[in-house]
XYZ file of C-alpha atoms in Angstrom:
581
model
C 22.368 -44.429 -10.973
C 24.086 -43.619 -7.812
C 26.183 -40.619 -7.573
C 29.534 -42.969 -7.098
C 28.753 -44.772 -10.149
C 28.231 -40.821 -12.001
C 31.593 -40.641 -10.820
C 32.860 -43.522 -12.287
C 31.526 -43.028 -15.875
C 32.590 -39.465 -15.774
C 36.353 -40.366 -14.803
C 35.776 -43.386 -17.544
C 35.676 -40.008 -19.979
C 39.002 -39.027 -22.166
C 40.565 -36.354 -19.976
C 39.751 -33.464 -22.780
C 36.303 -34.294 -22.762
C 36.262 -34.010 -18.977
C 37.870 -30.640 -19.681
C 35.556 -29.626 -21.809
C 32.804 -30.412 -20.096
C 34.087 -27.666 -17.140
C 33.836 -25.004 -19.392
C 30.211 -24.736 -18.772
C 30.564 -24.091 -14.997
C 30.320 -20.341 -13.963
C 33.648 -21.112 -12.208
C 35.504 -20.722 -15.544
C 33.484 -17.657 -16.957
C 34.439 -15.795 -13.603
C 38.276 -16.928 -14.408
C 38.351 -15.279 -17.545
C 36.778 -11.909 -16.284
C 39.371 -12.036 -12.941
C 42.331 -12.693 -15.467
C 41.556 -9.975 -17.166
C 41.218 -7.991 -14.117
C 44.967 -8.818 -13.100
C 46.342 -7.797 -16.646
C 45.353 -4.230 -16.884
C 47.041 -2.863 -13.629
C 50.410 -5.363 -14.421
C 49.805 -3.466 -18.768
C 49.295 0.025 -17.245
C 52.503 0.016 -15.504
C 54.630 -1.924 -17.274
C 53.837 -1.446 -20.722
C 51.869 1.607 -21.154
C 53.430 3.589 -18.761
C 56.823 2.770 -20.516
C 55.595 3.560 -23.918
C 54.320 7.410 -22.330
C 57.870 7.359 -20.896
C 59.473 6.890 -23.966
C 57.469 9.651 -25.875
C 58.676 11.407 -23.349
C 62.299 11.052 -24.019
C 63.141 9.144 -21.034
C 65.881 6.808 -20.878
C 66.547 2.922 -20.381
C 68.526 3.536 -17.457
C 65.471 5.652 -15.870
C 62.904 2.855 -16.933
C 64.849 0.337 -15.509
C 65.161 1.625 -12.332
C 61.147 3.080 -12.323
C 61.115 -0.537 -13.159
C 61.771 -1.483 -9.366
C 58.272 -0.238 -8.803
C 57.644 -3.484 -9.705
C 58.931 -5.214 -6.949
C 55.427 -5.941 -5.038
C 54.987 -9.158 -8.006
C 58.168 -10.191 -6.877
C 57.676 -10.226 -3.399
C 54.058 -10.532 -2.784
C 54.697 -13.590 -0.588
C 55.929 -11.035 1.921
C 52.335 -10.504 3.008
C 50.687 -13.260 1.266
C 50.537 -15.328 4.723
C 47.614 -12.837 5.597
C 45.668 -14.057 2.846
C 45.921 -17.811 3.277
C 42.687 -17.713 4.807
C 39.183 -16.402 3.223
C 37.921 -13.450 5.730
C 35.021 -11.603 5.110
C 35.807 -7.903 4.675
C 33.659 -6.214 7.924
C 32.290 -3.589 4.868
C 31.729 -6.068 2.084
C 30.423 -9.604 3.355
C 30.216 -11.293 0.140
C 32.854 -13.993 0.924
C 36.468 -13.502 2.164
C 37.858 -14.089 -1.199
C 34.805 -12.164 -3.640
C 35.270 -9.331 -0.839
C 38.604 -8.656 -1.366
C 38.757 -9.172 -4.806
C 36.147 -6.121 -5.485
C 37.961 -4.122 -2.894
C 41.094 -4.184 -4.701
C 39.670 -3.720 -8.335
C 38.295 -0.604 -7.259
C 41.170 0.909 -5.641
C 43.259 -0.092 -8.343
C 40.743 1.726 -10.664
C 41.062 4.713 -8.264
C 45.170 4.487 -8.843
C 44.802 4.407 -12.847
C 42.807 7.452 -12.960
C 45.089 9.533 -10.478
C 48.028 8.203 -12.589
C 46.236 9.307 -15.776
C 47.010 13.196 -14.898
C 50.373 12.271 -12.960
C 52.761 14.176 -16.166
C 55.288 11.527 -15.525
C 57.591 13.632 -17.908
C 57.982 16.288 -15.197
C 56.692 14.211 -12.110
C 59.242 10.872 -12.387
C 59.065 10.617 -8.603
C 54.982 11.261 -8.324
C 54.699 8.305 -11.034
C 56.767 6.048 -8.355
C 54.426 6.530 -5.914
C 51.743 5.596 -8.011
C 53.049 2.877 -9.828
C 54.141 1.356 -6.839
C 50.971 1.453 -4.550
C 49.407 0.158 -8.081
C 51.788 -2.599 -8.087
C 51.202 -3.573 -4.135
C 47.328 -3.512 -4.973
C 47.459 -5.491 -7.785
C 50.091 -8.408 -6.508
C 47.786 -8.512 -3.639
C 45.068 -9.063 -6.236
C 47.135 -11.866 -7.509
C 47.736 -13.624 -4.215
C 43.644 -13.955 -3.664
C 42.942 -14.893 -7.115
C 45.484 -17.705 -7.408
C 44.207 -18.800 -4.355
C 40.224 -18.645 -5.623
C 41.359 -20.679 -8.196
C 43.417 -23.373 -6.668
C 40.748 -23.751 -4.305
C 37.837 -23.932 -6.554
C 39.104 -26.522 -8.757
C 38.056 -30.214 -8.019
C 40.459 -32.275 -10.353
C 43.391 -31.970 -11.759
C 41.865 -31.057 -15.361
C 40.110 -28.634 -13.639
C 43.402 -27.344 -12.520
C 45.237 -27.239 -16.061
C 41.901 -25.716 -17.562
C 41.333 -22.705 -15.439
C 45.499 -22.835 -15.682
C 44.572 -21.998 -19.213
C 41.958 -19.845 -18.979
C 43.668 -17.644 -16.961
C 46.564 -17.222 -19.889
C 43.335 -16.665 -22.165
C 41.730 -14.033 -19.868
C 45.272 -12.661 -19.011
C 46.473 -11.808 -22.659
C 42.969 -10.695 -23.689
C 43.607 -8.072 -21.265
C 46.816 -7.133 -22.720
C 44.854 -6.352 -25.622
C 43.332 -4.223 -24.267
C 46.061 -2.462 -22.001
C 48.606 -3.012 -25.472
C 47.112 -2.382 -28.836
C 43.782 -0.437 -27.560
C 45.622 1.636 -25.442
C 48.775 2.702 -28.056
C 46.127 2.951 -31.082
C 44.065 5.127 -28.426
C 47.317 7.213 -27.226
C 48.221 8.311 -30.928
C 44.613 9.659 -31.625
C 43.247 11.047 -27.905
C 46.376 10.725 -25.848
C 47.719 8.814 -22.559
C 45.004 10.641 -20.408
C 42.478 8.883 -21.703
C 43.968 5.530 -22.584
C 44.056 5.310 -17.965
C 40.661 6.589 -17.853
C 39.794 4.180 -20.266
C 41.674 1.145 -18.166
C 40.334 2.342 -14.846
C 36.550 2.112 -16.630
C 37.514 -2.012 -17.369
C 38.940 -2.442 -13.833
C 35.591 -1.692 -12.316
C 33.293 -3.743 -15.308
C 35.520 -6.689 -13.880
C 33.973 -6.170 -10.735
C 31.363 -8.318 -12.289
C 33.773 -11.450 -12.499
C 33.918 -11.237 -8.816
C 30.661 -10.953 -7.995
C 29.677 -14.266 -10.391
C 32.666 -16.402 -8.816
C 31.331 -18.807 -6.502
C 32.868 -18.868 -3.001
C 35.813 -21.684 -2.444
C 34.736 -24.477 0.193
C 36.693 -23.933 3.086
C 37.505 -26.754 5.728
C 34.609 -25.856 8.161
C 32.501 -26.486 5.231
C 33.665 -29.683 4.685
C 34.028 -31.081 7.932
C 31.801 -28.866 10.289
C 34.720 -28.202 12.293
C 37.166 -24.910 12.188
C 40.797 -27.194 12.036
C 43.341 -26.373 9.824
C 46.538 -28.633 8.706
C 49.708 -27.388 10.991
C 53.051 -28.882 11.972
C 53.057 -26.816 15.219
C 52.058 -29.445 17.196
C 55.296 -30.840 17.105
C 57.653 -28.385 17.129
C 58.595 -26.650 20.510
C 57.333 -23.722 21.398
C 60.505 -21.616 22.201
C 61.727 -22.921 18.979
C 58.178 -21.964 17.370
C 59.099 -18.523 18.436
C 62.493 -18.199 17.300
C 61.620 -19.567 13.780
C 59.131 -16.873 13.149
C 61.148 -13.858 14.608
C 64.841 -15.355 12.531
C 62.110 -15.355 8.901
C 60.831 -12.074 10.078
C 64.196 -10.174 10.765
C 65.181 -11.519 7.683
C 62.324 -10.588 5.680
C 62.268 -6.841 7.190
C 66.037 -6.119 6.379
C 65.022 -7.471 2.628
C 62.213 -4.422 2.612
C 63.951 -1.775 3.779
C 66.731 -2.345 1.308
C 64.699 -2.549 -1.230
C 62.562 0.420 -0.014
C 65.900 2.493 0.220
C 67.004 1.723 -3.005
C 63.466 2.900 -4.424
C 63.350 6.300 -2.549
C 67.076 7.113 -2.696
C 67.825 6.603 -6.377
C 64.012 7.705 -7.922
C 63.044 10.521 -5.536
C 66.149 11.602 -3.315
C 67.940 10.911 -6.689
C 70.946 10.159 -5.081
C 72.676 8.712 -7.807
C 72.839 5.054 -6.835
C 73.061 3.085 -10.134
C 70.870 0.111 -10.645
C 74.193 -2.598 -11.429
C 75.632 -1.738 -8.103
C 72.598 -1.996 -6.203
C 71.951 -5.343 -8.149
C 74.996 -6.921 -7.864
C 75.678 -6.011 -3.938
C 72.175 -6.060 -2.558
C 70.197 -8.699 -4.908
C 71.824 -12.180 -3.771
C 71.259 -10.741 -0.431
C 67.606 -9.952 -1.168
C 67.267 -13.279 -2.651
C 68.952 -14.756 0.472
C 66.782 -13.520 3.342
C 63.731 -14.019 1.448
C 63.858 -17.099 0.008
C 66.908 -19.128 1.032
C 66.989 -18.230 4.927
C 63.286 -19.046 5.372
C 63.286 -22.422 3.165
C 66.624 -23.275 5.791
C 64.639 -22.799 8.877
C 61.552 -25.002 7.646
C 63.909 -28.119 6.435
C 65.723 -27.624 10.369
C 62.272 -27.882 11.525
C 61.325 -30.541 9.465
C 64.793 -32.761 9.814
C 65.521 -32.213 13.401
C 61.933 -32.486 14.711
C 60.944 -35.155 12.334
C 57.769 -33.203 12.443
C 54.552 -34.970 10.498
C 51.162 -32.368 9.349
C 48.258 -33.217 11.287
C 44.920 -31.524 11.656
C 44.586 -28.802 14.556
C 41.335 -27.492 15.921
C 40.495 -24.093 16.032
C 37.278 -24.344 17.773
C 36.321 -21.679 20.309
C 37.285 -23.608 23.711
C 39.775 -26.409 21.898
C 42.943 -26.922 23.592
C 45.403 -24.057 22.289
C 49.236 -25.718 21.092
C 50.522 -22.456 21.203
C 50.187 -19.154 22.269
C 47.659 -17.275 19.735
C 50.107 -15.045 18.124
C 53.116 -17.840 17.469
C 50.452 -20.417 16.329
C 49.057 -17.465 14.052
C 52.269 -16.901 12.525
C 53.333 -20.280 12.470
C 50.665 -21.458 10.397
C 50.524 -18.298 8.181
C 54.187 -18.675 7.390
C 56.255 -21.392 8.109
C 53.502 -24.122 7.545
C 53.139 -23.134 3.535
C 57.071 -23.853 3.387
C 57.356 -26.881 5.798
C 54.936 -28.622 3.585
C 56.140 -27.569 0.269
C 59.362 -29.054 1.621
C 57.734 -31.897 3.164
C 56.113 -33.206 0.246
C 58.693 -32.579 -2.374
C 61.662 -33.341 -0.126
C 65.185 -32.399 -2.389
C 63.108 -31.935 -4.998
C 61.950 -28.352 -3.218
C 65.436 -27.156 -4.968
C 64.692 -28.076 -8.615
C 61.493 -26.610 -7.824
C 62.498 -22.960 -6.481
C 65.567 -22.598 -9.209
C 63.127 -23.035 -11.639
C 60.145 -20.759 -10.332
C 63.679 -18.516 -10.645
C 64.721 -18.851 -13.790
C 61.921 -20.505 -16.130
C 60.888 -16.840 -16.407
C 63.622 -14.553 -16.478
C 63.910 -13.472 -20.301
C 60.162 -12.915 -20.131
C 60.352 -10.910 -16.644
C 63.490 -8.949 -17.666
C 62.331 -7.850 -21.754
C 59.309 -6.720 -20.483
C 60.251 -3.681 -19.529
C 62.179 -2.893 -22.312
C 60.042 -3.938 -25.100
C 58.869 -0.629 -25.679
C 62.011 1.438 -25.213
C 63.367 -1.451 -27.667
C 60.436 -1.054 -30.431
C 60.086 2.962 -30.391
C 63.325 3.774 -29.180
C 66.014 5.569 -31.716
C 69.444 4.368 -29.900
C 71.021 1.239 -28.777
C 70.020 -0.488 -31.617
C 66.565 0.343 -31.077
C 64.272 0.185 -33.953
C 62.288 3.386 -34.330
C 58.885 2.394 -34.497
C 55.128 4.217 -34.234
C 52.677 3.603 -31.683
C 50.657 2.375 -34.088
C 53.292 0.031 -35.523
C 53.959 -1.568 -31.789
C 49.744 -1.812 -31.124
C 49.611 -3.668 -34.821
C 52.483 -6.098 -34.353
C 52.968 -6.573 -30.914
C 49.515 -6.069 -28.897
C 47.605 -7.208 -31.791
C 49.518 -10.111 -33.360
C 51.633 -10.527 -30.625
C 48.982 -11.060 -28.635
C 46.509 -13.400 -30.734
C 49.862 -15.532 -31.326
C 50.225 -15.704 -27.461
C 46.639 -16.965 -27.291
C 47.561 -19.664 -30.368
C 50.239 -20.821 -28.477
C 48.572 -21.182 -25.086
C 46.239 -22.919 -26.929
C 48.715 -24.915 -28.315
C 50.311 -25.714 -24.962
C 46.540 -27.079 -23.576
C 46.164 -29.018 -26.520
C 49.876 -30.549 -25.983
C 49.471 -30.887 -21.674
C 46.501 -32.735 -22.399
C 47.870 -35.122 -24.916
C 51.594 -35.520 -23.857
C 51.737 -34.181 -19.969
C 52.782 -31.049 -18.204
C 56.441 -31.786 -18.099
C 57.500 -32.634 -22.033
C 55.872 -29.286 -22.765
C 57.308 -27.430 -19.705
C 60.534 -28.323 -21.113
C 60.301 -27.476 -24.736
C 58.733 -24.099 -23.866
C 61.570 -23.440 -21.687
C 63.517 -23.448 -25.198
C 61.410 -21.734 -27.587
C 61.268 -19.197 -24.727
C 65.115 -18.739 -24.875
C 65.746 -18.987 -28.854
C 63.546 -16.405 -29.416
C 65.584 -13.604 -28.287
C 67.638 -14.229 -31.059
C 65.468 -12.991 -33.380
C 65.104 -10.057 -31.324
C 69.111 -9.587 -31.458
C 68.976 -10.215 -35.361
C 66.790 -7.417 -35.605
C 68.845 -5.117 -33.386
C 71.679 -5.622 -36.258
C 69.211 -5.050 -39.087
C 67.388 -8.132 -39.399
C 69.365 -9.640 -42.025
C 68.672 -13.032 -40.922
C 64.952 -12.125 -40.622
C 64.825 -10.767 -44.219
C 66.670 -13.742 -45.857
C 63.693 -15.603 -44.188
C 60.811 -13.829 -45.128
C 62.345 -14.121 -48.702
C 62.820 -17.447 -48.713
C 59.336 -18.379 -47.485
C 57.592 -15.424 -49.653
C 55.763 -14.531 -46.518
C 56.825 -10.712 -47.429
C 55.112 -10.167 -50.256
C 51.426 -10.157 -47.769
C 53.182 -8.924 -45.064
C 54.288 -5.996 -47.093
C 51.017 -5.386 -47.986
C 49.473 -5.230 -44.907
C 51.767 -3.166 -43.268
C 51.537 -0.368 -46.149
C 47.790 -0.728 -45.791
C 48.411 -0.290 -41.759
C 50.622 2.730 -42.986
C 47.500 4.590 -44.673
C 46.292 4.443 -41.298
C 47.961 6.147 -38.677
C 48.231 9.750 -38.111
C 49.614 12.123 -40.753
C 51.896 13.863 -38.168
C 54.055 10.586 -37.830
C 56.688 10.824 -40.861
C 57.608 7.001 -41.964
C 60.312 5.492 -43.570
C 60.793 4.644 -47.362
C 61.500 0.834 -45.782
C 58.509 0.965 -43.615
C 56.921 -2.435 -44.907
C 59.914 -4.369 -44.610
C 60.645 -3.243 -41.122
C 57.044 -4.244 -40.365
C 57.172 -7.429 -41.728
C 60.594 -8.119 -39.998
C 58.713 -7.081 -36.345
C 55.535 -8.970 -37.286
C 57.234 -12.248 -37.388
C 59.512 -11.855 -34.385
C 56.656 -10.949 -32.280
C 54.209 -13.795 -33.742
C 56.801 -16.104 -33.006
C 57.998 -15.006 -29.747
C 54.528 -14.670 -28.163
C 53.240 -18.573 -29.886
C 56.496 -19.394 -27.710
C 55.648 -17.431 -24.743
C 51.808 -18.381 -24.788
C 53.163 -21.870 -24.661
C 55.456 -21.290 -21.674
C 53.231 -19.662 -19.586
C 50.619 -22.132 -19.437
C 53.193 -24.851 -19.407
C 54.682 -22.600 -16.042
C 51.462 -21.950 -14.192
C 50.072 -25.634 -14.796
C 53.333 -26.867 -13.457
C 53.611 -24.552 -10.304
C 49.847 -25.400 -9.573
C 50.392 -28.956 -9.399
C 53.120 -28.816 -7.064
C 51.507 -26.351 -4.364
C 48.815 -28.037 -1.450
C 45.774 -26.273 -2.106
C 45.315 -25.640 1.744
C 48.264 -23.719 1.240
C 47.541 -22.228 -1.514
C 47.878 -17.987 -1.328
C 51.335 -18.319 0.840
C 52.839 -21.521 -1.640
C 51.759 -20.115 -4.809
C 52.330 -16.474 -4.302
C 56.132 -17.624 -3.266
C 56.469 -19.848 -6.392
C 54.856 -17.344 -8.816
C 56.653 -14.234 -7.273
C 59.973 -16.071 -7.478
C 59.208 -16.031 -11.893
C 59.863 -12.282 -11.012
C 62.594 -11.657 -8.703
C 65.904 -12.306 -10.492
C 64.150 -10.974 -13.793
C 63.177 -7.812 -11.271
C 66.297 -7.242 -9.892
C 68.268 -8.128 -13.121
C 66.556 -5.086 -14.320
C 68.438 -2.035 -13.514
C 71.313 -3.837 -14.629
C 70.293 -4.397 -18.152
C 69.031 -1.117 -18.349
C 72.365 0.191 -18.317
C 73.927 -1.996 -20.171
C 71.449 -1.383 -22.917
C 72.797 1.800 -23.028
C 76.197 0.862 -22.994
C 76.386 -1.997 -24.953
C 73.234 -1.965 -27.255
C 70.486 -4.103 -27.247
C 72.141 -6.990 -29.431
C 74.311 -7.643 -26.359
C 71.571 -8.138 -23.795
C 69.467 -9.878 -26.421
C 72.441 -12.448 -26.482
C 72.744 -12.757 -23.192
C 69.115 -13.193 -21.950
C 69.832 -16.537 -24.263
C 72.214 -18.062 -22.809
C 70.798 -17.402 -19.572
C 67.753 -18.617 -20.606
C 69.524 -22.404 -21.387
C 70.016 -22.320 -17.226
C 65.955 -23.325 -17.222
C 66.206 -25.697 -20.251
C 68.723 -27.565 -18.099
C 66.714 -27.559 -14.594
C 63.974 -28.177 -16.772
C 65.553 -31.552 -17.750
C 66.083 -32.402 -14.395
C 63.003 -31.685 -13.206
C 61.309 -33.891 -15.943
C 63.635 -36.933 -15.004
C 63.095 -36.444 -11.161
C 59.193 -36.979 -11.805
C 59.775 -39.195 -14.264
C 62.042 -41.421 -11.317
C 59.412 -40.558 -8.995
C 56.407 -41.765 -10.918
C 57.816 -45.001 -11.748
C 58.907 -45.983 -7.944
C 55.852 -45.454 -7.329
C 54.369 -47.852 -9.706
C 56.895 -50.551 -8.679
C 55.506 -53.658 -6.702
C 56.659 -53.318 -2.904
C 59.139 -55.780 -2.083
């Protein structure tokens, strides 16, 4: 048999077969090793390092604006343009992708262990430092590992499995970084729980060192060329495109860069709402909006097509060195994404900025919200938050990313894009519900008799924890109450997220694939990132009932583009079935 009949019989194969049949390549074991590898640094910060912060008696307001920290997911396209291609590291040649990918686990491991005896109590600004150069590391980490994987994959299966398997790898991790590391801090404290995450960040080094190499276009073709539009535009306006994105892009950083310093180590008093609601649509503006502008100009008024350029030593050059570099680096990724999608580009970014936001903005607060004792808070143990959030939560977020292969495969990314885009925004009811008192909550588990087991268990999970920690006489209905809320929320988050990255995979070129995927994943963060500070304070204002409500409505604005999205591709696919006329 030839190997274009092979072909044949295996595309003949149901599409879950075919999918199952990948999970035996080393490609997908390697996956699940680098997910976990980009959870712990994204758990350490964001999660543990809020729960410490809370023991600690720090406020919201404080977390929300340590929060900023953060920033790097949300604007790792920023320098994602120097990773679009795979360059061996002069140190480490193991391949330009494995290379860096080992670098920046162990530096990251190196980080954990210096912020492990940081006393963020007394050292709020130290912790800043650390968290952010943690969370520039580990975005960076991101940006080569989406890229590994877009490249790697050879079919679109491929694509929606490792899709998957990086939600798998990714929450598995959170395990670790959520219920190890609280049922750890109660017993040996939050020293050990980062020596303990730094140890996993350099066993993952091991996932790097099994992932095969991607194929790059020398590979395939013998010859170094690359896809670029610069052939056709001009060169003066070459030039002024990349210095207009880069002005923009610089004035973005240092305003985010003064907000950091001046309000978490000058302390200058700068509150998070003002800097949110002046600075952010600005932010959002020159990053993402300005740029996107200047490649449709490009696009429209040169009526520029893609071709293939040769970078051979001694080929004609289009361009001087440096413009062509940045050209292709930054403008190309968006030209294209533009190019193929045409208006659809819009639907596309509103929804990389909103699908995620009530995800993006609780996380920060789910700890303050579980252990805290104002606001509306609900007064919780470590112990009680590692059981029912990062131990349930976490095995429901695997069931429903499970779920959401299962359903992709049957039904299609985009009918269960769209319903996860409403289970994600329904569920923060039940979180408001239980920042009343969980009436609602209890009138359920009544009705269902799912509180007599609950009950149960969570006495039995009572016995367990630490005689120093004094519990309340209602302790197993409280538990019972956050058991379910968290089950459910995660089987609808689980089911989201794959639904998310499956969709933003299928839309980005995979020769583009660090710059257009970093943008479209880092855009999930932004408004949620920003938003922060905000909430923060009005958490403290206003309770957490308020923001719960809130986060739902604004949660219906990606149910709606959602929609539209679905009937765009929907339009899309069937002209293209239609008989030319």
């Amino acid at each position: 048999m030839t190997s274009g009949s092979m072909e044949a019989v295996a595309k003949d194969k149901p599409r879950i077969m075919r999918a199952f049949a990948a999970l035996k390549d080393r490609r997908m074991l390697a996956m699940l090793i680098l997910a976990f590898a980009a959870s712990l640094p994204y758990g350490a910060v964001l999660g543990v390092l809020t729960a410490w912060l809370t023991e600690e008696q720090v406020g919201p307001a404080v977390i929300g604006a340590l929060s900023m920290a953060m920033i790097g997911y949300a604007f790792k396209y920023l320098w994602a343009p120097a990773f679009q291609t795979a360059r061996d590291l002069p140190f480490l040649r193991i391949g330009g992708r494995r290379s860096w990918l080992v670098t920046l686990q162990v530096i990251i491991s190196v980080l954990l262990c210096v912020l492990a005896v940081s006393n963020p109590a007394e050292n709020i600004a130290i912790v800043t430092i650390i968290a952010f150069a943690i969370t520039i590391c580990s975005p960076t980490h991101d940006i080569v590992l989406d890229a590994w994987r877009i490249e790697v994959a050879r079919s679109e299966e491929e694509k929606d499995l490792m899709s998957a398997l990086y939600q798998f790898g990714y929450k598995f991790g959170g395990l670790v970084s959520g219920f190890v590391a609280l049922m750890m801090a109660a017993r040996v404290g939050w020293v050990a729980v980062y020596v303990m995450l730094a140890g996993f960040m350099i066993l993952c080094v091991v996932g790097s060192l099994i992932a095969p190499e991607p194929e790059t276009e020398e590979d395939r073709t013998g010859r170094r060329e690359r896809m670029s539009f610069l052939p056709e535009i001009p060169d003066q306006m070459a030039k002024i495109s990349i210095w207009a994105i880069g002005i923009c892009w610089t004035l973005a950083i240092l305003m985010i860069g003064n907000y950091i310093v001046g309000s978490l180590i000058l302390q200058n008093g700068v509150k998070g709402s003002k800097f949110v609601g002046q600075q952010g649509p600005l932010i959002v503006g020159l990053t993402v909006l300005i740029p996107a502008l200047i490649a449709a100009y490009l696009l429209i008024s040169q009526k520029a097509r893609a071709g293939m350029v040769d970078l051979s030593p001694g080929a004609p050059a289009v361009s001087s060195s440096l413009t062509a570099t940045l050209f292709r680096a930054i403008i190309d990724p968006l030209m294209d994404l533009i190019y193929r999608l045409r208006w659809g580009v819009i639907l596309v970014l509103l929804l990389a900025l909103t699908y995620r936001f009530t995800d993006a903005v609780w996380g920060s607060f789910a700890y303050a919200f579980y252990m805290g004792e104002n606001f509306g808070a609900l007064g919780h143990s470590p112990d009680d938050v590692a059981i029912a959030s990062k131990f349930f939560g976490v095995i429901a977020t695997i069931l429903g990313s499970l779920i959401g292969v299962v359903c992709i495969t049957i039904m299609g990314r985009m009918p269960v894009f769209f319903v996860g885009g409403i289970l994600a925004a329904v569920t923060n009811l039940l979180y408001a519900d239980l920042a009343v008192g969980g009436a609602q909550m209890d009138a359920f588990l009544a009705t269902t008799r799912l509180d007599v087991p609950l009950i149960a268990f969570a006495d039995w999970a009572a016995s367990i924890q630490p005689e120093a920690i004094v519990l309340p006489p209602d302790q197993g209905q409280r538990m019972a109450r956050l058991m379910v809320t968290i089950f459910a929320e995660n089987i609808a988050g689980g089911l989201a997220l794959v639904a998310m990255t499956a969709y933003l995979t299928s839309v980005v070129n995979p020769r583009f694939a660090a710059v257009q995927y970093a943008l479209l994943a880092s855009l999930t963060m932004l408004i949620g990132t920003l938003g922060k500070p905000w909430l923060g304070e009005l958490m403290e204002s206003q309770g957490f009932y308020t923001v719960f409500v809130l986060t739902f409505w604004l949660g219906g604005v990606a149910v709606v583009l959602s929609g539209m999205e679905w009937a765009r591709q929907h339009m899309e696919a069937k002209n293209e079935k239609a008989p030319a006329k």
